[in-house]
């Protein structure tokens, strides 16, 4: 056997597990779930052809719009706040300061708290009668709140809880910041550029690929995140104010056993995410700066 | 000429003054930064302090307003009490080795075995072997990273149900033996790319097979990357809630995350016990983090993303 043919054969062998896994556990199920959109299937009875019934149900389903709205609220407020906070912390962590490693660990730790444990902890923090959140408000002489038990505050409460983990984004920004050559800053400082100016003219453009990457992953992740939190903390309440889209898919699929409708919901979400990602890649050309790019 | 000398002098004097003022400015800046970082650091730690403080309080004393931060008396007993309400560590009678901890460790260990072997195999093919569809297949592999996993949730469940795998560990373990996740493939491939090709060339000339090179050259050299994959895997399975929730329905097979949730359902009012159980769930991850920090950083440096 010739060398290239042997290599091709080896490659096939080495990739076989992944290829089989991709077909059986990813591509196959994806195609199957498209078929499911057009079926009515309650698990115990055999599936029947439903035509467009699931899609028709979708556009008349108020809970679908509520779940989508809640999720959009979560994405629109959480992702930018998370990135901004993560970037601010990373900028502070990039200063050559005594004890900086200690601070880095301190700010990173909350993001590594197991989700289920932090959900249970925050139920207690948001307890309206004895929780830490109201203790803090009281410290600042502010009136106590109902937090996750108040339909108007429940989503912001979840967002605050999520921001506690901003250290996870911080380390990625920090890695990006440390990749910016110091000579750029020095040259600009000699030319008399002030710190703010240097931040906007050097740091931000040099960091833009990292910001873009975090934005993409953050939006894809946040659209499908938060299941554990809302399942454990609020079950979607009060008055559906924390009914996130993933929770609604879960309820339809695994509590009501509407497999066809759950697949419809899943695909609609996937299309929304893909559309947003595609738009972001298009828009990125105008603001993301790649070193070595000729313009 | 005098003019020039004069100008030079004043310039160097102002430069020195400028540098001195910058230095003191810098010192002041650092001091300010310390103050801000400590203030926010306290805010970051407050939930942890609240957690540990509550976990050591006597039943009922956690409901005192304003709260007492240092419990009096300190009730260590909350920990064994919380852990004995469910088979967290010690299996319940008649369930063999199935405690929540053992189930979690078993699932984690098995998936790591699968992911480390099959992901590094795919990574080897993507980084070292030349074949026609390489870049196309690698693009497919990367694109699955962007795919929201909820799309495959329902049909995968139906598949595993048809296979009779519901209420077994198989749906949580078996897929990791088929590729081990696109993210892991990507991470290990990035590391393989940094290993000089010359190292395997000699063995190649001696007639070593790809399998042998992968096993006895690439894998031993890639311990940092494999360690990162392992750490991310441990954290993922320690956290994973949706998977066990869907596939495991008898309590004997519950994982820690699932057990903690059902514990919350049953004893949700006993905040001191809840916090004790949550602390027990958090501590191993914190210990792991302190001992394996470099693997976390390695993963971030290699891929530009955290373990998500």
Coordinates of C-alpha atoms in Angstrom, one line a residue:
Chain A
X1 CA 0.0 0.0 0.0
X2 CA 1.3 3.5 -0.8
X3 CA 2.0 5.9 2.0
X4 CA -0.9 8.4 1.2
X5 CA -3.4 5.5 1.0
X6 CA -2.1 4.1 4.3
X7 CA -2.5 7.5 5.9
X8 CA -6.1 7.8 4.5
X9 CA -6.9 4.4 5.8
X10 CA -5.5 5.3 9.2
X11 CA -7.4 8.6 9.3
X12 CA -10.6 6.7 8.6
X13 CA -9.9 4.3 11.5
X14 CA -9.0 7.1 13.9
X15 CA -12.0 9.2 12.9
X16 CA -14.4 6.2 12.9
X17 CA -15.7 6.7 16.5
X18 CA -16.3 10.4 15.9
X19 CA -18.0 9.9 12.5
X20 CA -20.3 7.1 13.9
X21 CA -21.1 9.3 16.9
X22 CA -21.7 12.3 14.7
X23 CA -24.1 10.3 12.5
X24 CA -25.9 8.5 15.3
X25 CA -26.0 11.1 18.1
X26 CA -26.0 14.4 16.2
X27 CA -26.9 14.4 12.5
X28 CA -29.4 11.5 12.8
X29 CA -31.3 13.0 15.7
X30 CA -31.3 16.4 14.0
X31 CA -33.0 14.9 10.9
X32 CA -35.3 12.9 13.1
X33 CA -36.4 16.0 14.9
X34 CA -37.3 17.7 11.6
X35 CA -39.5 14.8 10.9
X36 CA -41.0 15.0 14.4
X37 CA -42.2 18.6 13.7
X38 CA -44.8 17.1 11.4
X39 CA -45.9 14.3 13.7
X40 CA -48.1 14.1 16.7
X41 CA -46.4 11.8 19.2
X42 CA -47.3 11.3 22.8
X43 CA -44.7 8.5 23.4
X44 CA -47.3 5.9 24.5
X45 CA -49.3 6.0 21.3
X46 CA -47.6 5.5 17.9
X47 CA -46.7 8.7 16.0
X48 CA -49.3 10.0 13.6
X49 CA -48.8 12.5 10.7
X50 CA -49.9 15.9 11.9
X51 CA -49.0 18.1 8.9
X52 CA -48.5 21.7 10.0
X53 CA -50.6 21.3 13.2
X54 CA -47.5 21.8 15.5
X55 CA -46.6 25.0 13.7
X56 CA -50.1 26.2 13.8
X57 CA -50.3 25.5 17.5
X58 CA -47.0 27.4 18.0
X59 CA -48.2 30.7 16.6
X60 CA -51.3 30.5 18.8
X61 CA -49.5 29.4 21.9
X62 CA -49.2 32.3 24.4
X63 CA -46.7 30.4 26.5
X64 CA -44.4 30.1 23.5
X65 CA -44.3 33.9 23.2
X66 CA -43.9 34.3 26.9
X67 CA -41.0 31.8 27.0
X68 CA -39.3 33.5 24.0
X69 CA -39.8 36.9 25.5
X70 CA -38.3 35.8 28.8
X71 CA -35.3 34.3 27.1
X72 CA -34.8 37.3 24.9
X73 CA -34.9 39.5 28.0
X74 CA -32.3 37.2 29.6
X75 CA -30.0 37.3 26.6
X76 CA -30.3 41.0 25.9
X77 CA -29.5 42.1 29.5
X78 CA -27.4 39.3 30.7
X79 CA -24.9 38.8 27.9
X80 CA -23.8 42.5 27.6
X81 CA -23.7 43.0 31.4
X82 CA -21.7 39.7 31.7
X83 CA -19.2 40.7 29.1
X84 CA -18.8 44.3 30.4
X85 CA -18.3 43.1 33.9
X86 CA -15.9 40.4 32.8
X87 CA -13.9 42.9 30.8
X88 CA -13.8 45.4 33.6
X89 CA -12.5 42.8 36.1
X90 CA -10.0 41.5 33.5
X91 CA -8.6 45.1 33.0
X92 CA -8.1 45.4 36.7
X93 CA -6.5 41.9 36.8
X94 CA -4.1 42.8 34.1
X95 CA -2.4 45.5 36.3
X96 CA 0.9 44.5 37.8
X97 CA -0.3 44.7 41.4
X98 CA 0.9 43.1 44.5
X99 CA -1.3 40.0 45.3
X100 CA -2.9 40.0 41.9
X101 CA -3.0 36.2 41.8
X102 CA -5.0 36.2 45.0
X103 CA -7.5 38.6 43.4
X104 CA -7.7 36.5 40.2
X105 CA -8.6 33.4 42.2
X106 CA -11.1 35.3 44.3
X107 CA -13.0 36.7 41.3
X108 CA -12.8 33.4 39.4
X109 CA -14.1 31.0 42.1
X110 CA -17.8 31.9 42.0
X111 CA -18.0 30.9 38.4
X112 CA -16.8 27.4 39.2
X113 CA -19.5 26.8 41.9
X114 CA -21.6 23.8 40.8
X115 CA -24.8 25.2 39.3
X116 CA -27.1 23.1 41.5
X117 CA -25.4 24.2 44.6
X118 CA -25.4 27.8 43.7
X119 CA -29.1 27.6 42.7
X120 CA -29.9 26.3 46.2
X121 CA -27.6 28.9 47.8
X122 CA -29.4 31.7 45.9
X123 CA -32.8 30.5 46.9
X124 CA -31.7 31.1 50.4
X125 CA -30.1 34.4 49.5
X126 CA -33.3 35.6 47.9
X127 CA -35.5 34.5 50.8
X128 CA -37.8 37.5 51.3
X129 CA -37.8 37.1 55.1
X130 CA -34.3 36.0 56.1
X131 CA -32.2 36.1 53.0
X132 CA -28.9 37.8 52.5
X133 CA -30.1 40.0 49.6
X134 CA -32.6 41.9 51.8
X135 CA -29.9 42.1 54.6
X136 CA -27.7 43.9 52.1
X137 CA -30.6 46.2 51.1
X138 CA -31.3 47.0 54.7
X139 CA -27.6 47.9 55.2
X140 CA -28.1 50.6 52.6
X141 CA -31.5 51.6 54.1
X142 CA -33.4 50.3 51.1
X143 CA -36.8 48.6 51.3
X144 CA -36.8 44.8 51.3
X145 CA -37.8 43.0 48.0
X146 CA -39.5 39.7 47.0
X147 CA -36.7 38.9 44.5
X148 CA -37.5 35.7 42.6
X149 CA -41.0 35.7 44.1
X150 CA -41.8 39.0 42.4
X151 CA -42.8 38.7 38.7
X152 CA -41.1 42.0 38.0
X153 CA -37.9 41.2 39.8
X154 CA -37.5 37.5 39.1
X155 CA -35.6 37.8 35.8
X156 CA -33.3 40.6 37.1
X157 CA -32.7 38.5 40.2
X158 CA -31.6 35.6 38.0
X159 CA -29.3 37.9 36.0
X160 CA -27.6 39.2 39.1
X161 CA -27.1 35.6 40.2
X162 CA -25.5 34.8 36.8
X163 CA -23.3 37.9 37.0
X164 CA -21.8 36.4 40.2
X165 CA -20.0 34.1 37.7
X166 CA -18.5 36.8 35.6
X167 CA -15.1 35.6 36.6
X168 CA -15.5 32.8 34.0
X169 CA -15.4 35.4 31.2
X170 CA -12.8 37.4 33.0
X171 CA -10.1 34.7 32.6
X172 CA -10.7 34.6 28.8
X173 CA -10.4 38.4 28.5
X174 CA -7.3 38.3 30.7
X175 CA -5.7 35.8 28.3
X176 CA -6.6 38.1 25.4
X177 CA -5.2 41.2 27.2
X178 CA -2.0 39.5 27.9
X179 CA -1.6 38.7 24.3
X180 CA -1.5 42.4 23.4
X181 CA 2.2 43.5 22.9
X182 CA 3.2 46.0 25.5
X183 CA 5.2 47.9 22.9
X184 CA 2.0 49.2 21.4
X185 CA 1.0 50.8 24.7
X186 CA 4.5 52.2 25.3
X187 CA 4.7 53.8 21.9
X188 CA 1.3 55.4 22.3
X189 CA 2.1 56.6 25.8
X190 CA 5.3 58.3 24.5
X191 CA 3.1 59.9 21.8
X192 CA 1.1 61.3 24.7
X193 CA -2.0 59.2 24.4
X194 CA -3.8 59.1 27.8
X195 CA -5.1 55.9 29.3
X196 CA -8.6 56.3 28.1
X197 CA -7.4 57.0 24.6
X198 CA -5.1 54.0 24.7
X199 CA -8.0 51.8 25.8
X200 CA -10.2 52.8 22.9
X201 CA -7.5 52.9 20.3
X202 CA -5.3 49.9 21.2
X203 CA -6.9 47.6 23.8
X204 CA -10.4 47.4 22.4
X205 CA -9.4 46.9 18.7
X206 CA -6.7 44.3 19.7
X207 CA -9.2 42.6 22.0
X208 CA -12.1 42.6 19.5
X209 CA -11.6 39.0 18.2
X210 CA -11.9 37.8 21.9
X211 CA -14.9 40.0 22.5
X212 CA -16.5 38.7 19.3
X213 CA -15.8 35.1 20.2
X214 CA -17.2 35.6 23.7
X215 CA -20.3 37.3 22.3
X216 CA -21.0 34.4 19.9
X217 CA -20.5 31.7 22.5
X218 CA -22.3 33.8 25.1
X219 CA -25.4 34.3 23.0
X220 CA -25.6 30.7 21.9
X221 CA -25.0 29.6 25.4
X222 CA -27.4 32.0 27.1
X223 CA -30.3 31.1 24.8
X224 CA -30.1 27.6 26.0
X225 CA -28.8 28.3 29.5
X226 CA -30.5 28.7 32.9
X227 CA -32.4 25.4 32.9
X228 CA -31.0 24.2 36.2
X229 CA -31.5 27.5 37.9
X230 CA -35.2 28.0 36.9
X231 CA -36.1 24.3 37.3
X232 CA -34.7 24.3 40.8
X233 CA -35.5 27.9 42.0
X234 CA -38.7 29.0 40.4
X235 CA -40.2 26.2 38.2
X236 CA -40.8 29.0 35.7
X237 CA -42.9 31.1 38.1
X238 CA -44.1 33.5 39.5
X239 CA -46.8 33.9 36.8
X240 CA -44.5 32.4 34.1
X241 CA -42.0 35.3 34.5
X242 CA -39.0 32.9 34.5
X243 CA -40.4 30.4 32.1
X244 CA -37.3 30.2 30.0
X245 CA -37.4 28.6 26.5
X246 CA -35.4 25.5 27.5
X247 CA -37.7 24.9 30.4
X248 CA -40.7 25.1 28.1
X249 CA -39.1 22.6 25.7
X250 CA -38.4 20.3 28.7
X251 CA -42.0 20.6 30.0
X252 CA -43.5 19.8 26.6
X253 CA -41.1 16.9 25.9
X254 CA -40.7 15.3 29.3
X255 CA -43.7 16.3 31.4
X256 CA -46.5 16.5 28.8
X257 CA -44.8 14.1 26.4
X258 CA -45.6 16.2 23.3
X259 CA -42.6 15.1 21.4
X260 CA -43.6 16.7 18.1
X261 CA -44.4 20.0 19.7
X262 CA -41.2 20.0 21.7
X263 CA -39.2 19.3 18.6
X264 CA -40.9 22.2 16.9
X265 CA -40.0 24.5 19.7
X266 CA -36.4 23.3 19.7
X267 CA -36.0 23.9 15.9
X268 CA -37.6 27.4 16.1
X269 CA -35.0 28.3 18.8
X270 CA -32.2 26.8 16.8
X271 CA -33.2 28.8 13.7
X272 CA -33.3 32.0 15.8
X273 CA -29.9 31.3 17.3
X274 CA -28.4 30.5 13.9
X275 CA -29.9 33.6 12.3
X276 CA -28.5 35.8 15.1
X277 CA -25.1 34.1 14.8
X278 CA -25.1 34.6 11.0
X279 CA -26.0 38.3 11.5
X280 CA -23.2 38.7 14.0
X281 CA -20.6 37.2 11.6
X282 CA -21.8 39.7 9.0
X283 CA -21.7 42.7 11.3
X284 CA -18.3 41.5 12.8
X285 CA -16.5 42.5 9.6
X286 CA -17.0 46.1 10.5
X287 CA -15.7 46.0 14.1
X288 CA -13.6 43.0 14.7
X289 CA -9.9 43.6 14.0
X290 CA -7.6 40.7 13.1
X291 CA -3.9 41.3 13.3
X292 CA -2.2 40.6 10.0
X293 CA -5.4 41.5 8.1
X294 CA -4.7 43.6 5.1
X295 CA -7.3 46.3 4.8
Chain B
X1 CA 23.3 77.2 20.8
X2 CA 22.6 78.5 24.3
X3 CA 19.0 78.5 23.5
X4 CA 19.2 74.8 22.5
X5 CA 21.1 73.8 25.7
X6 CA 18.6 75.7 27.8
X7 CA 15.7 74.1 26.1
X8 CA 17.3 70.7 26.5
X9 CA 17.7 71.4 30.2
X10 CA 14.2 72.5 30.9
X11 CA 13.0 69.5 28.9
X12 CA 15.0 67.0 30.9
X13 CA 13.9 68.7 34.1
X14 CA 10.2 68.5 33.2
X15 CA 10.7 64.9 32.0
X16 CA 12.1 64.0 35.4
X17 CA 9.3 65.8 37.2
X18 CA 6.8 64.2 34.8
X19 CA 8.2 60.7 35.6
X20 CA 8.1 61.4 39.3
X21 CA 4.6 62.6 39.3
X22 CA 3.6 59.6 37.1
X23 CA 5.2 57.3 39.7
X24 CA 3.3 58.8 42.6
X25 CA 0.2 58.9 40.4
X26 CA 0.7 55.2 39.7
X27 CA 1.1 54.4 43.4
X28 CA -2.1 56.3 44.2
X29 CA -3.8 54.4 41.3
X30 CA -2.6 51.1 42.7
X31 CA -3.9 52.0 46.2
X32 CA -7.2 52.9 44.8
X33 CA -7.4 49.7 42.7
X34 CA -6.7 47.7 45.9
X35 CA -9.5 49.4 47.7
X36 CA -12.0 48.7 44.8
X37 CA -10.8 45.1 44.3
X38 CA -11.1 44.3 48.0
X39 CA -14.6 46.0 48.2
X40 CA -15.9 43.9 45.2
X41 CA -14.0 40.9 46.4
X42 CA -15.9 41.0 49.7
X43 CA -19.1 41.2 47.6
X44 CA -18.0 38.2 45.6
X45 CA -17.3 36.2 48.8
X46 CA -20.4 37.3 50.6
X47 CA -22.6 34.5 49.2
X48 CA -19.9 31.9 50.2
X49 CA -19.7 33.4 53.7
X50 CA -23.5 33.2 54.0
X51 CA -23.4 29.6 52.8
X52 CA -20.8 28.4 55.3
X53 CA -22.2 30.5 58.1
X54 CA -25.8 29.1 57.6
X55 CA -24.5 25.5 57.3
X56 CA -23.1 25.7 60.8
X57 CA -26.1 27.2 62.5
X58 CA -28.4 25.5 64.9
X59 CA -31.9 24.7 63.5
X60 CA -33.9 27.9 63.7
X61 CA -31.1 30.3 64.4
X62 CA -30.6 30.9 60.7
X63 CA -34.0 32.7 60.8
X64 CA -32.8 35.5 63.1
X65 CA -33.1 39.1 61.9
X66 CA -30.6 40.7 61.7
X67 CA -28.5 37.7 60.9
X68 CA -25.6 36.5 63.1
X69 CA -22.6 35.9 61.0
X70 CA -20.6 33.7 63.4
X71 CA -22.9 30.9 64.5
X72 CA -23.3 30.3 68.2
X73 CA -23.1 27.4 68.9
X74 CA -21.2 26.1 65.9
X75 CA -23.1 22.9 64.9
X76 CA -20.8 20.6 62.9
X77 CA -23.5 18.0 63.3
X78 CA -25.4 19.6 60.4
X79 CA -23.0 18.0 58.0
X80 CA -23.4 14.3 59.0
X81 CA -27.1 14.9 59.5
X82 CA -27.5 16.4 56.0
X83 CA -25.4 13.6 54.4
X84 CA -27.4 10.9 56.1
X85 CA -30.8 12.0 54.8
X86 CA -29.9 10.7 51.4
X87 CA -27.3 8.1 50.3
X88 CA -24.9 10.9 49.4
X89 CA -21.7 9.0 50.2
X90 CA -22.7 5.6 51.7
X91 CA -25.0 3.4 49.6
X92 CA -28.5 2.7 50.9
X93 CA -29.0 -0.9 52.0
X94 CA -29.8 -3.2 49.1
X95 CA -28.5 -0.9 46.3
X96 CA -25.0 -2.4 46.0
X97 CA -22.4 0.3 45.4
X98 CA -24.9 2.9 44.2
X99 CA -24.5 6.0 46.4
X100 CA -24.9 9.5 44.8
X101 CA -21.2 10.1 45.0
X102 CA -20.3 6.7 43.5
X103 CA -22.8 7.1 40.7
X104 CA -21.3 10.5 39.8
X105 CA -17.7 9.2 40.0
X106 CA -18.6 6.2 37.8
X107 CA -20.3 8.3 35.1
X108 CA -17.4 10.8 35.2
X109 CA -14.7 8.1 35.1
X110 CA -16.4 6.2 32.2
X111 CA -17.0 9.3 30.1
X112 CA -13.4 10.4 30.6
X113 CA -12.1 7.1 29.5
X114 CA -14.3 7.4 26.3
X115 CA -13.6 11.1 25.7
X116 CA -9.8 10.9 26.2
X117 CA -9.3 8.0 23.9
X118 CA -11.7 8.8 21.0
X119 CA -11.3 12.6 21.1
X120 CA -7.5 12.2 21.0
X121 CA -7.8 9.7 18.1
X122 CA -9.9 12.2 16.1
X123 CA -7.5 15.0 17.1
X124 CA -4.6 12.9 15.8
X125 CA -6.3 12.4 12.4
X126 CA -7.2 16.1 12.2
X127 CA -3.7 17.3 13.1
X128 CA -1.3 14.6 11.6
X129 CA -2.8 12.5 8.9
X130 CA -3.3 13.8 5.4
X131 CA -6.4 12.7 3.6
X132 CA -8.8 14.3 1.2
X133 CA -11.7 15.3 3.4
X134 CA -9.7 16.5 6.3
X135 CA -10.6 20.2 6.3
X136 CA -14.2 19.6 5.4
X137 CA -14.7 17.1 8.2
X138 CA -12.9 19.3 10.7
X139 CA -15.2 22.2 9.7
X140 CA -18.2 19.9 10.4
X141 CA -16.7 19.0 13.7
X142 CA -16.3 22.6 14.7
X143 CA -19.7 23.6 13.5
X144 CA -21.3 21.2 16.0
X145 CA -19.8 23.5 18.7
X146 CA -22.2 26.2 17.5
X147 CA -25.2 23.9 17.4
X148 CA -27.6 24.4 20.3
X149 CA -27.9 21.0 21.9
X150 CA -31.6 21.4 22.6
X151 CA -32.3 20.4 19.0
X152 CA -31.1 16.9 19.6
X153 CA -32.5 16.5 23.1
X154 CA -35.9 15.0 22.1
X155 CA -34.8 12.6 19.3
X156 CA -31.8 11.5 21.4
X157 CA -34.2 10.6 24.2
X158 CA -36.4 8.7 21.8
X159 CA -33.4 6.8 20.5
X160 CA -32.2 5.8 23.9
X161 CA -35.7 4.9 24.9
X162 CA -36.0 2.6 21.9
X163 CA -32.7 1.0 22.9
X164 CA -34.1 0.4 26.4
X165 CA -31.4 2.5 28.0
X166 CA -33.7 4.7 30.2
X167 CA -32.9 4.5 33.8
X168 CA -29.4 3.3 33.1
X169 CA -26.1 5.2 32.9
X170 CA -25.7 4.3 29.2
X171 CA -27.2 7.4 27.7
X172 CA -24.9 9.5 29.8
X173 CA -21.8 7.4 29.0
X174 CA -21.9 5.8 25.6
X175 CA -21.9 8.9 23.4
X176 CA -18.5 9.9 24.9
X177 CA -17.0 6.8 23.4
X178 CA -18.0 8.1 20.0
X179 CA -15.8 11.2 19.5
X180 CA -15.8 12.5 23.1
X181 CA -17.2 15.9 22.1
X182 CA -16.2 18.4 19.5
X183 CA -14.7 20.8 22.1
X184 CA -12.3 18.2 23.4
X185 CA -11.3 17.2 19.9
X186 CA -10.6 20.8 19.1
X187 CA -8.6 21.3 22.3
X188 CA -6.4 18.2 21.9
X189 CA -5.9 19.0 18.2
X190 CA -4.7 22.5 19.1
X191 CA -2.1 20.9 21.4
X192 CA -1.0 18.2 19.0
X193 CA -0.3 21.0 16.5
X194 CA 2.3 22.4 18.9
X195 CA 4.2 19.1 19.0
X196 CA 7.2 19.1 16.6
X197 CA 6.7 16.7 13.7
X198 CA 10.3 15.5 13.9
X199 CA 9.5 13.5 17.1
X200 CA 7.4 11.0 15.2
X201 CA 9.3 11.1 11.9
X202 CA 12.0 8.8 13.2
X203 CA 9.5 6.2 14.4
X204 CA 7.6 6.6 11.2
X205 CA 10.8 5.7 9.2
X206 CA 11.3 2.7 11.5
X207 CA 7.9 1.5 10.4
X208 CA 5.8 2.4 13.4
X209 CA 2.1 2.4 12.8
X210 CA -0.1 5.5 13.3
X211 CA -1.7 3.7 16.3
X212 CA 1.7 3.2 17.9
X213 CA 2.7 6.8 17.3
X214 CA -0.6 8.1 18.7
X215 CA -0.3 5.9 21.8
X216 CA 3.4 6.0 22.6
X217 CA 4.5 9.4 21.3
X218 CA 1.5 11.8 21.1
X219 CA -0.4 10.8 24.2
X220 CA 2.5 10.8 26.6
X221 CA 3.5 14.3 25.3
X222 CA 0.0 15.7 25.6
X223 CA -0.5 15.2 29.4
X224 CA -1.3 18.9 29.9
X225 CA -4.0 18.9 27.2
X226 CA -5.5 15.6 28.4
X227 CA -5.4 16.9 31.9
X228 CA -7.4 19.9 30.8
X229 CA -10.0 17.7 29.1
X230 CA -10.2 15.6 32.2
X231 CA -10.7 18.6 34.5
X232 CA -13.4 20.2 32.3
X233 CA -15.0 16.7 32.1
X234 CA -15.1 16.3 35.9
X235 CA -16.6 19.8 36.3
X236 CA -19.1 19.1 33.6
X237 CA -20.4 15.9 35.1
X238 CA -20.3 17.3 38.6
X239 CA -22.6 20.0 37.3
X240 CA -24.7 18.1 34.8
X241 CA -28.4 18.2 35.8
X242 CA -30.5 18.0 32.7
X243 CA -29.0 14.7 31.4
X244 CA -29.4 12.8 34.7
X245 CA -32.8 14.4 35.2
X246 CA -34.1 13.0 31.8
X247 CA -32.5 9.6 31.9
X248 CA -32.3 8.5 35.5
X249 CA -35.5 8.0 37.4
X250 CA -34.9 5.7 40.3
X251 CA -33.2 7.3 43.2
X252 CA -30.6 4.5 43.4
X253 CA -29.0 5.8 40.2
X254 CA -29.2 9.5 41.0
X255 CA -26.1 11.6 40.7
X256 CA -25.1 14.2 43.3
X257 CA -26.7 17.1 41.4
X258 CA -29.9 15.2 41.0
X259 CA -29.8 14.0 44.7
X260 CA -29.2 17.6 45.9
X261 CA -32.2 18.8 44.0
X262 CA -34.5 16.1 45.4
X263 CA -33.0 16.8 48.9
X264 CA -34.0 20.5 48.3
X265 CA -37.5 19.3 47.4
X266 CA -37.9 17.4 50.6
X267 CA -36.0 19.5 53.1
X268 CA -36.1 22.9 51.4
X269 CA -37.2 24.6 54.7
X270 CA -34.1 23.4 56.6
X271 CA -31.7 26.0 55.3
X272 CA -28.9 24.9 57.6
X273 CA -29.0 21.3 56.2
X274 CA -29.4 22.6 52.6
X275 CA -26.4 24.8 53.0
X276 CA -24.4 22.0 54.5
X277 CA -25.2 19.7 51.6
X278 CA -24.4 22.4 49.1
X279 CA -21.1 23.1 50.8
X280 CA -20.2 19.5 50.5
X281 CA -21.0 19.6 46.8
X282 CA -18.8 22.8 46.3
X283 CA -15.7 21.8 48.3
X284 CA -14.3 19.1 45.9
X285 CA -14.6 21.5 43.0
X286 CA -12.7 24.2 44.9
X287 CA -10.0 21.8 46.0
X288 CA -9.7 20.6 42.4
X289 CA -9.4 24.1 41.2
X290 CA -6.6 24.9 43.6
X291 CA -4.6 21.9 42.7
X292 CA -5.3 22.0 39.0
X293 CA -5.2 25.7 38.3
X294 CA -2.6 25.3 35.5
X295 CA -4.9 22.9 33.6
X296 CA -7.7 25.5 33.7
X297 CA -5.3 28.2 32.3
X298 CA -3.9 25.8 29.8
X299 CA -7.4 25.1 28.4
X300 CA -8.1 28.8 28.1
X301 CA -4.8 29.5 26.5
X302 CA -5.2 26.7 24.0
X303 CA -8.7 27.4 22.9
X304 CA -9.5 30.9 24.0
X305 CA -12.5 29.7 26.0
X306 CA -13.4 28.5 29.4
X307 CA -14.9 25.1 30.3
X308 CA -18.4 25.7 29.1

